[in-house]
């Protein structure tokens, strides 16, 4: 029977072209808690996804000569592949470009507008384009964006506003009376003293200077500004505004939103206020975790100091990377990443403590008892303490995870591992094996070791999925009754007489010096500036003015555009050329959407012999300039049908 529901979310990621291990930190944590809740009997909903709107993304796509959606599809596929490699067990992946999400966000906008919580005004502010944030004068750092340090521009536009100020008192009351709602606790004071008490300004929730966003449902030419769109993902994924039954009724309010510390403000002030305005409960908890830093600062692609999780997984395995991230750093605090810290952690905890315990135990059962696990015999002085430590661990793990203390939870499990290793040193089975009089004691030791390992394998399964399975293979138990979480409270369920079989080392010991050199060489290779290959396109053979005069160029207005029925790369355009209309088929689908084309004044080669392109008539062609992957249509702002010469 289910113990209840558990809804955990990660932030939805900006699809920058590559995610680094800093990004994977939130997801690995969410994955661990989701797996933990599942094995302990909860009905879990784990949501992640991508945050795909805004000017920054439109700009990046443009730089690459791609339509934003085409660009995004590629990047999102890479992100999903990374999560697959990292075995992230999400239940749903939301994209803010999903039609369903867009429709639901528009309904949210409308509800807030009709309620009077969204109103129209004009915004003048200091805007940082890369961060998509408006800032006030006092927030700037040395006159620049406080987040990225780049210059800001004064921007003024008509815009819709959310009445954030209306919720100031309610927010203050919520945070003051429910400090558990935000962890770590220090963040509660930060929100109250730095943001709420000084006074909340209403929040701009629409933009009209770019169009890559969800259209405002009540006025053309405006798109919904990113945070309202992005934050709503946590409820649109559950089917909001349908609240009566289904996922929303089941899982909302979320048990925890896991977020990086820099976006706590958005999640506890803006998001809580939006939820208050919608009259729905706020999440039970927001946890703002720290950053993983490299010497020299936060990991960031733009600074060029990213650590690629795929490289680390290829070398040490997915379990090692996940274990390291969760164990090494205290979840609410910043931590420094270095290769050396990573390798030492893998060697000490995984290769030595856990790997050795399993390999020594299975070897001894093979050597002393022909691989058959004996029934426990005469007690040794050390059994009781081992049993106590092993069977009380799950309760301690539970307490730690209740506070999202992943490192502490793993430490509780490692206490059992270290206690079991100590049990070997205390009982010295190799000495017992020398004297037949100690056979019964040796049986006890071997049984206790195997049963200890079984309990450890049960406890690690939410964090080290493969390792738990590899242990089960060696001690020959199947997933099921003997691996269920509840069996970690009981010592002695391992079936006597089972034949074990040694496998490969769980975590081969790393030669740290050699490995550090190998990693350094890899990173140097990655840093080596690639030879820029500049494509030189030679000019065509000379022509005379008479040759050129044969080409009849006219301006034309695109009045309709649509997809080609049988070719992905082609679009079919209807052009107004003076009084006449023409149909032209053009290979620009990768670069323009039909909506972007309508209204453009393009240049037509009007006397080109008509042809059929994949079955559709094309009466001429339109001019475009290309540079590498980038393509842009040549336009001329003049009456259609004008002669170009
Ligand atoms: O903020 N260490 O997306 P994002 C730890 N789209 N965490 C890090 C990190 C590091 N070095 N670098 C990034 C966004 N992160 C918005 C969220 S939610 C409605 C919208 C974390 O791709 C960062 O703190 O910039 C954040 O929690 C997450 O990665 C996504 O960052």
XYZ file of C-alpha atoms and ligand atoms in Angstrom:
676
model
C 0.000 0.000 0.000
C 1.250 3.475 -0.833
C 2.390 5.627 2.072
C 1.105 8.667 0.208
C 2.278 10.836 -2.640
C 5.547 12.687 -3.022
C 6.039 15.401 -5.628
C 9.589 16.639 -6.243
C 10.734 19.048 -8.927
C 13.982 20.418 -10.308
C 14.177 23.812 -11.953
C 13.511 23.627 -15.652
C 16.857 24.162 -17.336
C 17.766 26.784 -19.863
C 18.762 24.773 -22.878
C 22.283 26.091 -23.087
C 24.107 23.772 -25.415
C 25.848 21.806 -22.698
C 24.970 21.104 -19.094
C 27.833 20.879 -16.603
C 28.014 18.970 -13.348
C 26.658 22.000 -11.507
C 23.370 21.533 -13.367
C 23.367 17.822 -12.768
C 23.660 18.459 -9.032
C 19.992 19.450 -8.635
C 18.830 16.608 -10.835
C 20.967 13.987 -9.083
C 19.575 15.158 -5.738
C 16.005 15.052 -7.027
C 16.629 11.607 -8.489
C 17.971 10.309 -5.184
C 15.034 11.569 -3.158
C 12.561 10.288 -5.781
C 14.144 6.826 -5.769
C 14.283 6.855 -2.001
C 10.624 7.747 -1.671
C 9.690 5.072 -4.216
C 11.566 2.298 -2.426
C 10.090 3.391 0.882
C 6.574 3.066 -0.480
C 5.488 6.444 -1.845
C 3.682 7.209 -5.067
C 6.246 9.603 -6.534
C 5.990 12.279 -9.173
C 9.410 13.627 -10.215
C 9.290 16.468 -12.714
C 12.078 18.097 -14.671
C 12.197 19.881 -18.015
C 13.412 22.827 -20.033
C 12.737 26.565 -19.949
C 12.675 27.474 -23.605
C 11.360 30.981 -24.109
C 12.909 34.409 -24.041
C 15.117 36.730 -25.944
C 18.347 35.008 -25.030
C 17.271 31.759 -26.651
C 15.921 33.596 -29.682
C 19.306 35.309 -30.033
C 21.345 32.125 -29.685
C 19.190 30.353 -32.265
C 19.555 33.296 -34.616
C 23.331 33.274 -34.261
C 23.255 29.684 -35.405
C 20.929 30.503 -38.278
C 18.174 28.329 -36.882
C 14.548 28.839 -36.012
C 14.359 28.748 -32.177
C 12.251 25.601 -32.126
C 14.653 23.790 -34.458
C 17.584 24.884 -32.282
C 15.750 23.848 -29.112
C 14.728 20.422 -30.370
C 18.405 19.581 -30.844
C 19.522 20.876 -27.457
C 16.619 19.324 -25.585
C 17.381 15.955 -27.197
C 20.949 16.303 -25.838
C 19.676 17.146 -22.361
C 17.348 14.144 -22.368
C 20.228 11.977 -23.488
C 22.353 13.250 -20.615
C 19.585 12.404 -18.138
C 19.354 8.972 -19.712
C 23.111 8.472 -19.329
C 22.837 9.600 -15.727
C 19.812 7.365 -15.199
C 17.654 10.167 -13.896
C 14.341 8.556 -13.033
C 12.024 11.463 -13.841
C 8.350 10.730 -14.334
C 7.655 13.678 -16.591
C 9.737 16.050 -18.698
C 8.045 19.339 -19.449
C 9.084 21.725 -22.205
C 7.693 25.233 -21.980
C 7.194 25.070 -25.749
C 4.757 22.156 -25.300
C 1.384 23.223 -26.689
C -0.301 21.948 -23.572
C 1.879 24.063 -21.273
C 1.395 27.136 -23.470
C -2.372 26.787 -23.409
C -2.446 26.363 -19.645
C -0.151 29.351 -19.034
C -2.467 31.474 -21.168
C -5.371 30.349 -18.979
C -3.384 31.315 -15.877
C -2.638 34.735 -17.370
C -6.313 35.247 -18.171
C -7.467 34.207 -14.715
C -5.054 36.651 -13.100
C -6.065 39.410 -15.523
C -9.759 38.879 -14.918
C -9.146 38.939 -11.199
C -7.364 42.296 -11.537
C -4.016 40.860 -10.443
C -2.550 41.487 -13.876
C -2.933 44.963 -15.353
C -1.477 46.931 -18.246
C 1.136 49.601 -17.708
C 4.416 50.801 -19.107
C 7.760 49.597 -18.036
C 10.934 51.529 -18.006
C 13.861 49.757 -16.550
C 17.425 48.657 -16.790
C 17.423 45.421 -18.669
C 20.099 42.767 -18.912
C 19.452 40.815 -22.103
C 21.559 37.738 -21.343
C 19.920 37.338 -17.917
C 16.477 38.440 -19.092
C 16.149 40.533 -15.966
C 15.132 44.048 -15.213
C 17.071 45.664 -12.402
C 16.653 48.777 -10.349
C 19.448 51.309 -10.009
C 20.214 50.189 -6.494
C 20.509 46.561 -7.508
C 23.228 47.203 -10.104
C 26.792 46.312 -9.256
C 29.261 48.923 -10.526
C 26.572 50.001 -12.962
C 26.267 46.525 -14.449
C 23.989 43.517 -14.092
C 24.474 42.137 -10.557
C 24.189 38.546 -11.845
C 26.511 38.461 -14.834
C 28.365 41.767 -14.652
C 27.436 42.774 -18.178
C 26.085 46.217 -19.141
C 22.340 46.895 -18.877
C 20.195 48.973 -21.238
C 17.385 51.405 -20.423
C 14.296 49.820 -21.923
C 10.766 51.218 -22.072
C 7.720 49.403 -23.337
C 4.029 48.830 -22.775
C 3.687 45.771 -20.646
C 1.444 43.777 -18.354
C 2.200 43.666 -14.661
C 1.462 41.201 -11.930
C 0.419 42.852 -8.648
C 3.208 41.374 -6.586
C 2.988 44.274 -4.129
C -0.550 43.209 -3.172
C 0.848 39.975 -1.706
C 3.598 41.528 0.359
C 1.898 41.135 3.751
C 0.651 37.658 2.969
C 4.152 36.586 1.920
C 5.698 38.046 5.040
C 3.181 36.251 7.218
C 3.715 32.978 5.378
C 7.485 33.027 5.736
C 7.440 34.274 9.315
C 4.939 31.674 10.472
C 6.217 28.733 8.433
C 9.983 28.972 8.435
C 10.192 25.291 7.413
C 8.814 26.193 4.038
C 12.229 27.404 2.947
C 15.540 25.695 3.608
C 18.255 26.363 4.546
C 16.767 28.582 7.229
C 19.229 31.414 6.582
C 17.432 32.007 3.297
C 14.176 32.835 5.091
C 15.730 35.898 6.684
C 17.372 36.840 3.426
C 14.002 36.829 1.649
C 12.267 38.734 4.413
C 14.917 41.357 5.092
C 16.404 41.874 1.651
C 13.316 41.633 -0.499
C 9.927 41.593 1.222
C 10.412 44.179 3.958
C 12.047 46.814 1.724
C 8.882 46.583 -0.414
C 7.908 44.533 -3.434
C 7.399 46.167 -6.806
C 4.825 44.812 -9.196
C 6.323 42.423 -11.658
C 6.493 42.849 -15.405
C 4.999 39.691 -16.911
C 4.934 40.480 -20.613
C 7.303 41.741 -23.272
C 6.757 43.180 -26.697
C 10.342 43.721 -27.858
C 10.771 40.088 -28.861
C 8.307 37.418 -29.892
C 9.791 34.105 -28.751
C 7.329 33.437 -25.986
C 3.782 32.411 -25.196
C 1.429 34.997 -26.706
C -0.467 37.108 -24.181
C -4.020 35.819 -24.688
C -5.682 39.216 -24.499
C -3.481 41.332 -26.751
C -1.521 40.599 -29.865
C 2.120 41.609 -30.029
C 2.921 40.761 -26.407
C 4.448 37.563 -25.123
C 4.366 36.317 -21.560
C 7.590 37.124 -19.813
C 9.698 34.227 -18.715
C 9.152 33.752 -14.985
C 5.363 33.498 -15.141
C 5.772 31.018 -17.980
C 8.606 29.057 -16.357
C 7.335 28.828 -12.784
C 3.909 27.709 -13.916
C 5.466 24.505 -15.248
C 5.182 22.973 -11.798
C 1.395 23.043 -12.041
C 0.748 22.900 -15.789
C 2.565 19.555 -15.815
C -0.108 18.374 -13.389
C -2.906 19.547 -15.651
C -3.711 22.854 -13.925
C -6.260 24.529 -14.206
C -8.018 21.177 -14.051
C -7.846 20.731 -10.297
C -10.708 18.400 -9.412
C -9.112 15.110 -10.258
C -6.088 13.742 -11.984
C -2.484 14.661 -11.290
C -3.085 18.061 -9.744
C -5.496 16.679 -7.181
C -3.086 13.853 -6.512
C 0.244 15.620 -6.194
C -0.261 19.320 -5.453
C 1.034 20.960 -3.284
C 4.527 19.800 -4.201
C 6.514 18.280 -1.376
C 9.650 20.059 -2.472
C 10.980 22.316 -5.204
C 14.746 21.836 -5.370
C 16.427 24.952 -6.736
C 19.815 26.621 -6.813
C 20.284 29.410 -4.283
C 20.167 32.186 -6.888
C 16.596 31.380 -7.848
C 15.179 30.994 -4.352
C 13.829 34.525 -4.626
C 11.799 33.685 -7.714
C 10.466 30.521 -6.136
C 9.483 31.875 -2.750
C 8.376 35.399 -3.569
C 7.107 35.488 -7.137
C 5.928 31.890 -7.304
C 4.262 31.944 -3.898
C 2.482 35.194 -4.783
C 1.259 33.770 -8.101
C -0.107 30.741 -6.267
C -1.776 32.972 -3.684
C -3.366 34.953 -6.488
C -4.618 31.723 -8.040
C -5.978 30.647 -4.658
C -4.051 27.432 -4.593
C -1.742 26.211 -1.841
C 1.969 26.951 -1.943
C 4.444 24.048 -2.027
C 5.387 22.424 1.245
C 9.052 23.291 0.808
C 11.551 25.082 -1.371
C 15.145 24.000 -0.844
C 17.864 26.324 -2.124
C 21.032 24.320 -2.567
C 24.528 25.745 -2.872
C 26.708 26.010 -5.934
C 29.463 23.728 -7.019
C 32.388 25.994 -7.619
C 35.632 25.617 -9.437
C 38.711 27.444 -8.346
C 38.033 30.833 -9.835
C 34.277 30.829 -9.470
C 30.976 29.262 -10.397
C 30.950 26.842 -13.254
C 29.663 28.478 -16.310
C 29.797 27.758 -19.951
C 30.448 31.353 -20.848
C 33.492 31.416 -18.580
C 34.683 28.211 -20.192
C 35.314 26.285 -17.014
C 32.746 23.559 -17.225
C 33.232 20.028 -16.033
C 31.593 17.576 -18.360
C 29.578 14.933 -16.482
C 29.717 12.550 -19.435
C 33.522 12.382 -19.294
C 33.391 11.610 -15.576
C 30.736 8.932 -16.075
C 32.735 7.296 -18.863
C 35.744 7.051 -16.578
C 34.224 6.216 -13.189
C 30.619 5.197 -13.798
C 27.333 6.854 -13.062
C 27.086 5.551 -9.485
C 30.453 7.037 -8.554
C 29.553 10.469 -9.892
C 26.150 10.520 -8.211
C 27.624 9.285 -4.939
C 30.351 11.902 -5.048
C 27.958 14.795 -5.680
C 25.632 13.793 -2.877
C 28.275 12.801 -0.345
C 30.961 15.397 -0.838
C 28.874 18.535 -0.581
C 26.485 19.746 2.078
C 23.304 20.337 0.134
C 22.601 23.871 1.310
C 26.169 25.124 0.980
C 28.630 25.919 -1.781
C 31.403 23.419 -2.393
C 34.597 23.348 -4.379
C 35.067 20.804 -7.146
C 38.512 19.498 -7.962
C 39.520 16.280 -9.683
C 41.560 15.345 -6.668
C 38.623 15.599 -4.271
C 36.575 13.441 -6.630
C 39.211 10.735 -7.013
C 40.018 10.600 -3.306
C 36.352 10.222 -2.481
C 35.910 7.384 -4.989
C 38.956 5.544 -3.694
C 38.277 5.999 -0.003
C 34.532 5.376 0.190
C 33.744 3.265 -2.841
C 36.860 1.254 -3.705
C 38.140 0.817 -0.135
C 35.200 0.875 2.249
C 32.440 -0.668 0.162
C 34.287 -2.461 -2.637
C 36.755 -4.168 -0.311
C 34.077 -5.218 2.140
C 32.120 -7.027 -0.559
C 35.124 -8.579 -2.215
C 36.736 -9.750 1.054
C 33.488 -11.237 2.318
C 32.590 -13.139 -0.824
C 36.188 -14.363 -1.157
C 36.168 -15.684 2.393
C 32.864 -17.528 1.918
C 34.320 -19.076 -1.254
C 37.585 -19.966 0.408
C 36.398 -21.254 3.775
C 32.947 -22.671 2.984
C 33.045 -23.599 -0.706
C 31.023 -20.467 -1.470
C 28.016 -21.652 0.551
C 26.828 -19.234 3.230
C 26.628 -21.152 6.519
C 24.029 -20.799 9.253
C 25.136 -18.591 12.082
C 26.792 -20.615 14.847
C 28.210 -19.715 18.220
C 27.959 -15.976 18.886
C 30.994 -13.728 18.911
C 31.404 -10.735 21.185
C 30.971 -8.365 18.280
C 27.706 -9.571 16.721
C 25.348 -7.490 18.766
C 26.935 -4.163 17.983
C 27.079 -4.976 14.277
C 23.390 -5.922 14.288
C 22.440 -2.794 16.192
C 24.315 -0.474 13.823
C 23.012 -2.232 10.690
C 19.356 -2.411 11.666
C 19.085 1.117 13.014
C 20.585 2.771 9.924
C 17.426 3.079 7.844
C 15.719 5.138 10.526
C 18.701 7.500 10.666
C 18.805 7.713 6.866
C 15.141 8.602 6.911
C 15.682 11.411 9.409
C 18.530 12.849 7.384
C 16.616 12.713 4.128
C 13.635 14.376 5.727
C 15.906 17.423 5.838
C 17.319 16.665 2.393
C 20.649 16.010 4.036
C 21.987 13.653 1.377
C 25.525 13.737 2.643
C 24.367 12.898 6.153
C 22.174 10.054 4.891
C 25.109 8.500 3.046
C 27.283 8.967 6.097
C 24.748 6.934 8.116
C 25.018 4.123 5.562
C 28.807 4.346 5.559
C 28.765 3.946 9.316
C 27.292 0.492 8.708
C 29.917 -0.230 6.036
C 32.741 0.842 8.296
C 31.242 -1.056 11.244
C 31.094 -4.211 9.119
C 34.700 -3.760 8.023
C 35.642 -3.315 11.646
C 33.797 -6.547 12.435
C 36.181 -8.351 10.094
C 39.171 -6.861 11.899
C 37.675 -7.720 15.281
C 36.721 -11.324 14.503
C 39.714 -12.124 12.277
C 38.062 -14.897 10.269
C 41.424 -15.954 8.803
C 42.548 -16.838 12.330
C 39.287 -18.673 13.085
C 39.737 -20.626 9.854
C 42.974 -22.123 11.131
C 41.384 -23.967 14.030
C 38.489 -26.397 13.552
C 37.413 -25.655 17.106
C 36.425 -22.180 15.853
C 34.354 -23.468 12.924
C 31.078 -22.476 14.506
C 32.377 -18.974 15.249
C 33.619 -18.666 11.691
C 30.121 -19.637 10.462
C 28.704 -16.832 12.568
C 31.150 -14.303 11.224
C 30.573 -15.253 7.598
C 26.795 -15.191 7.972
C 26.884 -11.820 9.732
C 29.099 -10.373 7.053
C 26.876 -11.501 4.191
C 23.738 -10.344 5.975
C 25.426 -7.032 6.777
C 26.232 -6.608 3.102
C 22.653 -7.423 2.143
C 21.381 -4.663 4.438
C 23.952 -2.246 3.029
C 22.892 -3.138 -0.524
C 19.269 -2.395 0.375
C 20.188 0.961 1.905
C 22.317 2.157 -1.003
C 19.826 1.346 -3.737
C 18.303 4.836 -4.089
C 21.797 6.315 -4.501
C 23.916 3.579 -6.103
C 21.469 1.682 -8.260
C 23.957 -0.449 -10.202
C 26.162 -1.156 -7.263
C 23.260 -2.582 -5.285
C 22.438 -4.873 -8.231
C 26.068 -5.922 -8.610
C 26.149 -6.894 -4.937
C 22.922 -8.890 -5.320
C 24.570 -10.743 -8.174
C 27.509 -11.691 -5.983
C 25.496 -12.712 -2.930
C 22.915 -14.311 -5.215
C 19.698 -12.648 -4.217
C 17.009 -11.406 -6.543
C 15.294 -8.056 -6.357
C 12.142 -8.614 -4.299
C 11.427 -9.820 -0.789
C 15.091 -9.809 0.254
C 15.857 -6.383 -1.125
C 12.764 -4.503 0.053
C 13.484 -1.444 2.156
C 11.686 -2.837 5.200
C 14.052 -5.794 5.343
C 16.813 -3.414 6.404
C 15.309 -3.264 9.901
C 15.646 -7.002 10.398
C 18.879 -8.894 10.749
C 18.910 -12.523 9.692
C 16.674 -12.829 6.649
C 19.453 -13.840 4.266
C 18.811 -17.486 3.267
C 21.347 -19.910 4.731
C 22.848 -22.278 2.155
C 22.951 -19.749 -0.675
C 25.962 -20.135 -2.930
C 27.748 -16.838 -3.545
C 29.967 -15.983 -6.467
C 32.673 -13.366 -6.612
C 32.350 -10.793 -9.360
C 34.525 -7.986 -10.635
C 35.658 -5.279 -8.225
C 32.737 -2.894 -7.651
C 35.020 0.140 -7.919
C 38.520 -0.506 -9.205
C 41.101 1.436 -7.226
C 42.274 4.506 -9.056
C 45.941 5.401 -9.320
C 45.310 9.004 -8.349
C 48.557 10.492 -9.610
C 48.279 8.883 -13.041
C 44.582 9.695 -13.281
C 45.114 13.345 -12.384
C 47.652 13.578 -15.166
C 45.260 11.920 -17.598
C 42.487 14.349 -16.650
C 44.818 17.297 -16.989
C 45.860 16.110 -20.455
C 42.201 15.756 -21.401
C 41.355 19.215 -20.239
C 44.361 20.702 -22.091
C 43.224 18.943 -25.250
C 39.743 20.397 -24.740
C 41.186 23.873 -24.255
C 43.410 23.784 -27.330
C 41.982 26.393 -29.622
C 40.491 24.737 -32.626
C 41.974 25.918 -35.901
C 39.445 28.283 -37.325
C 38.568 27.091 -40.779
C 37.319 29.982 -42.792
C 35.453 29.000 -45.871
C 36.541 31.012 -48.883
C 33.977 30.976 -51.642
C 35.555 31.932 -54.968
C 33.798 34.445 -57.212
C 31.968 33.122 -60.243
C 33.276 33.942 -63.756
C 32.859 37.525 -64.892
C 29.602 38.595 -66.646
C 28.682 41.775 -68.528
C 26.018 44.301 -67.602
C 23.923 42.795 -70.399
C 24.126 39.402 -68.718
C 22.937 40.913 -65.446
C 20.192 42.885 -67.182
C 18.607 39.600 -68.179
C 17.653 38.992 -64.544
C 14.369 40.691 -63.618
C 14.411 41.412 -59.879
C 11.224 42.736 -58.226
C 10.179 43.457 -54.692
C 7.336 41.293 -53.377
C 5.325 41.089 -50.173
C 4.807 37.685 -48.538
C 1.036 37.472 -47.962
C 0.784 33.825 -46.985
C 3.176 31.030 -46.068
C 2.827 27.419 -45.097
C 4.599 24.080 -44.875
C 5.281 22.023 -47.987
C 3.143 18.857 -47.839
C 6.016 16.496 -48.551
C 9.347 18.253 -47.895
C 10.480 19.353 -44.414
C 12.994 21.872 -45.705
C 10.620 23.708 -48.032
C 7.987 26.365 -47.415
C 5.323 27.505 -49.887
C 4.943 31.278 -50.071
C 2.273 33.378 -51.717
C 3.742 36.673 -52.913
C 2.066 39.895 -53.909
C 4.079 41.343 -56.815
C 2.383 44.575 -57.804
C -1.130 43.502 -58.907
C -0.162 39.921 -59.441
C 0.093 36.981 -57.013
C 2.719 34.295 -57.342
C 3.515 31.052 -55.606
C 7.158 30.405 -54.740
C 8.637 27.340 -53.079
C 11.655 28.193 -50.945
C 14.127 26.037 -48.954
C 14.096 28.157 -45.814
C 12.029 26.096 -43.353
C 15.051 25.600 -41.101
C 15.436 29.342 -40.722
C 11.949 30.868 -40.749
C 8.517 29.875 -39.529
C 5.577 30.698 -41.829
C 4.353 33.289 -39.280
C 7.684 35.122 -39.384
C 7.519 35.395 -43.168
C 4.088 36.915 -43.594
C 4.481 40.656 -44.103
C 8.136 40.562 -45.195
C 9.094 42.545 -48.322
C 11.434 40.220 -50.160
C 13.214 40.301 -53.504
C 11.996 37.983 -56.232
C 13.786 36.724 -59.343
C 10.655 37.334 -61.364
C 11.652 35.970 -64.758
C 13.005 32.612 -63.633
C 11.423 29.762 -65.541
C 8.672 28.198 -63.325
C 9.395 24.695 -62.040
C 7.691 22.147 -59.823
C 9.572 21.505 -56.555
C 8.496 18.219 -54.976
C 5.163 18.535 -56.784
C 4.470 22.227 -55.991
C 4.704 25.013 -58.560
C 7.386 27.624 -57.943
C 7.154 30.801 -60.008
C 10.540 32.335 -59.351
C 12.822 32.423 -56.316
C 13.514 34.840 -53.491
C 16.948 36.159 -52.563
C 18.719 35.238 -49.366
C 22.207 35.829 -47.991
C 24.017 32.974 -46.270
C 27.060 32.799 -44.060
C 27.895 29.296 -42.869
C 24.717 28.013 -41.255
C 23.139 31.448 -41.046
C 20.588 32.483 -43.643
C 18.705 35.738 -43.875
C 16.293 36.889 -46.551
C 17.157 40.065 -48.454
C 14.369 42.584 -47.902
C 13.497 46.029 -49.282
C 10.963 48.343 -47.669
C 9.221 49.668 -50.804
C 5.946 49.054 -52.701
C 5.667 45.503 -53.987
C 6.465 45.006 -57.672
C 9.202 47.665 -57.640
C 12.129 46.972 -59.943
C 15.457 46.124 -58.263
C 18.497 46.932 -60.329
O 17.745 29.016 -13.570
N 26.262 24.455 -8.997
O 17.884 27.554 -15.314
P 19.446 27.209 -15.348
C 25.044 24.092 -8.563
N 15.520 28.235 -16.183
N 23.922 24.317 -9.238
C 24.026 24.950 -10.405
C 25.261 25.343 -10.943
C 26.420 25.074 -10.173
N 27.635 25.389 -10.581
N 25.041 25.931 -12.142
C 23.695 25.884 -12.344
C 17.260 28.457 -14.527
N 23.094 25.299 -11.302
C 15.793 28.700 -14.871
C 14.947 27.997 -13.840
S 12.631 27.219 -12.828
C 11.027 27.632 -12.981
C 13.461 28.141 -14.026
C 21.655 25.087 -11.092
O 19.591 26.226 -16.440
C 20.969 26.426 -10.861
O 21.187 26.880 -9.561
O 20.244 28.456 -15.408
C 19.532 26.062 -11.118
O 18.906 25.557 -9.958
C 19.632 24.963 -12.162
O 21.009 24.588 -12.237
C 19.103 25.385 -13.517
O 19.756 26.545 -13.954
